[in-house]
Each structure stands twice: as C-alpha cells, then as structure tokens.
Tab-separated table of C-alpha atoms in Angstrom:
chain	number	residue	atom	x	y	z
D	2	GLU	CA	17.471	3.160	-8.875
D	3	ASP	CA	21.082	3.260	-10.030
D	4	LEU	CA	21.239	7.036	-9.542
D	5	ALA	CA	19.661	6.787	-6.091
D	6	SER	CA	22.151	4.138	-5.014
D	7	ARG	CA	25.069	6.322	-6.170
D	8	VAL	CA	23.733	9.310	-4.218
D	9	LEU	CA	22.323	7.609	-1.108
D	10	GLY	CA	24.096	4.287	-0.986
D	11	ALA	CA	22.257	1.013	-1.267
D	12	VAL	CA	18.505	1.446	-1.667
D	13	PRO	CA	16.508	-0.876	0.619
D	14	GLY	CA	15.184	-3.859	-1.214
D	15	PRO	CA	13.913	-6.050	-2.583
D	16	LEU	CA	10.518	-4.430	-2.364
D	17	VAL	CA	7.712	-6.310	-0.658
D	18	ALA	CA	4.850	-6.745	-3.118
D	19	HIS	CA	1.381	-5.643	-2.090
D	20	PRO	CA	-1.473	-8.198	-1.897
D	21	ARG	CA	-3.485	-9.381	-4.905
D	22	ALA	CA	-6.496	-7.356	-3.758
D	23	ALA	CA	-4.473	-4.248	-4.615
D	24	ARG	CA	-4.240	-5.453	-8.216
D	25	GLY	CA	-8.015	-5.359	-8.595
D	26	ARG	CA	-8.124	-1.850	-7.159
D	27	ARG	CA	-5.398	-0.630	-9.535
D	28	VAL	CA	-7.175	-2.097	-12.584
D	29	ALA	CA	-10.586	-0.808	-11.491
D	30	ARG	CA	-9.216	2.685	-10.927
D	31	ALA	CA	-7.673	2.684	-14.399
D	32	VAL	CA	-10.753	1.302	-16.178
D	33	ALA	CA	-13.747	2.742	-14.283
D	34	PRO	CA	-13.571	6.402	-15.419
D	35	LEU	CA	-13.361	5.437	-19.088
D	36	ALA	CA	-16.121	2.847	-18.753
D	37	ALA	CA	-18.352	5.415	-17.035
D	38	VAL	CA	-17.815	7.938	-19.839
D	39	ALA	CA	-18.606	5.203	-22.402
D	40	VAL	CA	-21.908	4.406	-20.661
D	41	ILE	CA	-22.844	8.092	-20.457
D	42	ALA	CA	-21.951	8.525	-24.144
D	43	VAL	CA	-24.253	5.635	-25.114
D	44	LEU	CA	-27.081	7.136	-23.049
D	45	ALA	CA	-26.454	10.535	-24.644
D	46	GLY	CA	-26.570	9.084	-28.158
D	47	GLN	CA	-22.887	9.583	-28.936
D	48	PRO	CA	-21.745	6.141	-30.110
D	49	TRP	CA	-18.396	7.330	-31.487
D	50	VAL	CA	-17.411	8.627	-28.025
D	51	ALA	CA	-18.470	5.281	-26.540
D	52	TYR	CA	-16.302	3.403	-29.080
D	53	VAL	CA	-13.278	5.554	-28.313
D	54	CYS	CA	-13.763	5.124	-24.563
D	55	ALA	CA	-14.245	1.366	-24.967
D	56	ALA	CA	-10.961	1.145	-26.891
D	57	LEU	CA	-9.176	3.212	-24.259
D	58	THR	CA	-10.675	0.996	-21.537
D	59	VAL	CA	-8.983	-2.021	-23.095
D	60	ILE	CA	-5.684	-0.128	-23.137
D	61	ALA	CA	-6.187	0.917	-19.488
D	62	VAL	CA	-6.081	-2.693	-18.224
D	63	PRO	CA	-2.304	-3.107	-18.811
D	64	LEU	CA	-1.793	0.317	-17.238
D	65	GLY	CA	-3.625	-0.821	-14.098
D	66	LEU	CA	-1.598	-4.051	-13.991
D	67	ASP	CA	1.642	-2.074	-14.313
D	68	ARG	CA	0.562	0.242	-11.503
D	69	TYR	CA	0.072	-2.833	-9.327
D	70	ARG	CA	3.506	-4.237	-10.214
D	71	GLN	CA	5.120	-0.948	-9.198
D	72	LEU	CA	3.605	-0.928	-5.695
D	73	GLY	CA	6.085	-1.944	-3.018
D	74	HIS	CA	7.804	-1.116	0.242
D	75	ALA	CA	10.967	-2.208	2.052
D	76	SER	CA	13.230	-1.382	4.977
D	77	ASP	CA	16.854	-2.294	5.584
D	78	GLY	CA	17.113	-1.312	9.248
D	79	THR	CA	18.370	2.201	8.456
D	80	ARG	CA	16.135	3.468	5.671
D	81	LEU	CA	12.726	2.680	4.276
D	82	THR	CA	11.452	2.989	0.752
D	83	VAL	CA	8.002	3.108	-0.829
D	84	ARG	CA	7.231	2.988	-4.550
D	85	SER	CA	4.117	3.555	-6.644
D	86	GLY	CA	2.999	4.855	-10.016
D	87	SER	CA	3.396	3.725	-13.584
D	88	LEU	CA	3.585	6.484	-16.145
D	89	ARG	CA	5.010	8.673	-13.403
D	90	ARG	CA	6.753	6.157	-11.162
D	91	ARG	CA	7.899	7.428	-7.803
D	92	GLN	CA	10.173	5.782	-5.268
D	93	VAL	CA	11.033	7.555	-2.046
D	94	VAL	CA	13.852	6.620	0.344
D	95	VAL	CA	13.642	7.963	3.916
D	96	ASP	CA	15.988	7.508	6.883
D	97	HIS	CA	14.251	5.913	9.858
D	98	GLY	CA	15.322	8.900	11.983
D	99	ALA	CA	13.361	11.244	9.709
D	100	VAL	CA	10.048	9.523	10.479
D	101	ILE	CA	7.993	11.646	12.879
D	102	GLY	CA	4.723	9.758	12.718
D	103	TRP	CA	2.448	7.258	11.020
D	104	ARG	CA	-1.107	7.338	9.787
D	105	ILE	CA	-3.006	4.309	8.622
D	106	ARG	CA	-6.038	5.125	6.517
D	107	ARG	CA	-8.629	2.671	5.258
D	108	THR	CA	-11.378	3.727	2.897
D	109	LEU	CA	-14.622	1.768	2.789
D	110	PHE	CA	-13.438	-0.167	-0.272
D	111	GLN	CA	-10.030	-0.857	1.285
D	112	ARG	CA	-11.667	-2.184	4.470
D	113	ARG	CA	-13.744	-4.650	2.474
D	114	LEU	CA	-10.558	-5.972	0.832
D	115	GLY	CA	-8.358	-5.921	3.962
D	116	LEU	CA	-6.141	-3.139	2.581
D	117	ALA	CA	-4.804	0.101	4.041
D	118	THR	CA	-2.711	3.109	3.052
D	119	LEU	CA	0.260	3.742	5.332
D	120	PHE	CA	1.354	7.379	5.428
D	121	VAL	CA	4.929	7.926	6.623
D	122	ALA	CA	5.070	11.435	8.130
D	123	THR	CA	8.380	13.286	7.865
D	124	GLY	CA	9.448	16.726	8.976
D	125	ALA	CA	10.881	17.722	5.610
D	126	GLY	CA	10.164	17.378	1.926
D	127	GLU	CA	6.490	16.899	1.183
D	128	GLY	CA	5.615	16.183	4.798
D	129	GLY	CA	5.240	12.475	4.179
D	130	TYR	CA	4.839	9.664	1.734
D	131	SER	CA	2.174	7.003	1.191
D	132	ALA	CA	2.399	3.275	0.689
D	133	THR	CA	-0.955	2.597	-0.943
D	134	ASP	CA	-2.961	-0.616	-0.679
D	135	MET	CA	-0.799	-2.575	1.732
D	136	SER	CA	-2.454	-5.383	3.644
D	137	GLU	CA	-3.635	-4.084	7.023
D	138	SER	CA	-1.319	-6.428	8.920
D	139	ASP	CA	1.681	-5.490	6.745
D	140	ALA	CA	1.044	-1.778	7.342
D	141	VAL	CA	1.050	-2.208	11.114
D	142	ALA	CA	4.034	-4.592	11.063
D	143	PHE	CA	6.047	-2.268	8.793
D	144	ALA	CA	5.482	0.731	11.081
D	145	ALA	CA	6.121	-1.349	14.211
D	146	ALA	CA	9.398	-2.675	12.801
D	147	ILE	CA	10.707	0.860	12.278
D	148	THR	CA	9.399	2.538	15.451
D	149	PRO	CA	8.393	-0.294	17.798
D	150	GLU	CA	8.219	1.859	20.927
D	151	TRP	CA	5.685	4.201	19.329
D	152	LEU	CA	3.246	1.465	18.369
D	153	ALA	CA	3.673	-0.920	21.306
D	154	PRO	CA	0.799	0.603	23.350
D	155	PHE	CA	-1.567	0.196	20.400
D	156	ILE	CA	-0.756	-3.349	19.312
D	157	GLU	CA	-2.657	-6.197	20.910
D	158	ARG	CA	-0.445	-9.004	22.095
D	159	PRO	CA	-1.845	-12.487	22.602
D	160	ALA	CA	-2.581	-13.216	26.248
D	161	PRO	CA	-0.162	-15.682	27.850
D	162	GLU	CA	-1.588	-19.143	28.301
D	163	PRO	CA	-2.392	-20.069	31.895
D	164	PRO	CA	-0.169	-22.760	33.394
D	165	ALA	CA	-1.339	-26.316	32.893
D	166	ARG	CA	-3.531	-27.472	35.741
D	167	ARG	CA	-2.677	-30.715	37.437
D	168	ASP	CA	-5.597	-32.807	38.458
D	169	THR	CA	-4.957	-34.687	41.680
D	170	ALA	CA	-6.580	-37.950	42.443
D	171	PRO	CA	-8.999	-37.952	45.407
D	172	GLY	CA	-7.343	-39.056	48.595
D	173	ALA	CA	-3.900	-38.190	47.424
C-alpha cells in the first residue's frame, strides 16, 4: 500500500468491508475441498489420507477467515480500489475514467445469501477486476456512485407519494 501511494498518490480508503455472509463463503471454499477428499479417503479405505486432510481442514479455517478480512472496496471520487486474496493478496486501483462497463454476477449460492460479484470492466490491463461477494445493494450503489448516468435507467426509484387529500365536509 505504501508503494502504491508513492506511485499513484493516495490510495482510496478505508476499504468497505463485505457482509458477514461472505465470511461463510470464504471459509466454506477453503474447507470444502479438503473435507471432500477426507470423506472419499475414508470410503476408499485410506485412513491416513483422511487424517492428513482433516488436519489440513483445521488449518484451512484461519485461511478462509483471512480471505474474508482481505475483501474490500472503496472509491475516493477519482479512483476506485478492490482487494481480495490472502496468500496472494491483490489490490487494484483504477481511475474512474478507465471504467468502460460493469457486470454484476450472482451465482445460485450468492443469490441465497444476498451477495454478488461486481466486475469492473476496463479497456486496459486484464480487461477488468472483480469485487467478490459484495452485498447486492452495495454492488449496485458502488457502480451507481461512479457512473450514475449509466445505471440511472436500470435503478428503480421509489414512486413519489400522492399529495395529501383534503376531505371536505358536506355542504361546505
């Protein structure tokens, strides 16, 4: 972060943390593959493989929690930043003018938890960057704050309330 601030100037921050539902997804994604291998090893009669996988599963929990802590996004009015990863942490800073589009993706599991992945499309670099497991409302609000004119036709606004009706007394 210090190097990025010396090269780019101030990095947008502080990062907005992603919802608690993202924590469960990060832990499950770290633990599930090892737990599955352990179950298959038990069924295949390989208890030593199951023991090793069970031990690694316990170690994977802190890894999943760290992956959750590293999720974040922010914007300072000029640039946006998204961060993810743990062992290979990655934080990207993009000028608002470099954004050429948005894509919001929700897998079946994300929909059930009210989460979404916001993909920031750019014309250079890797073609875009993802902010994984944001709340659905945060993803839309983040994109709308950076390019409001692009999203305005797609965002539902509450209908204005009708004016209060005055009841008149009969014979008045």
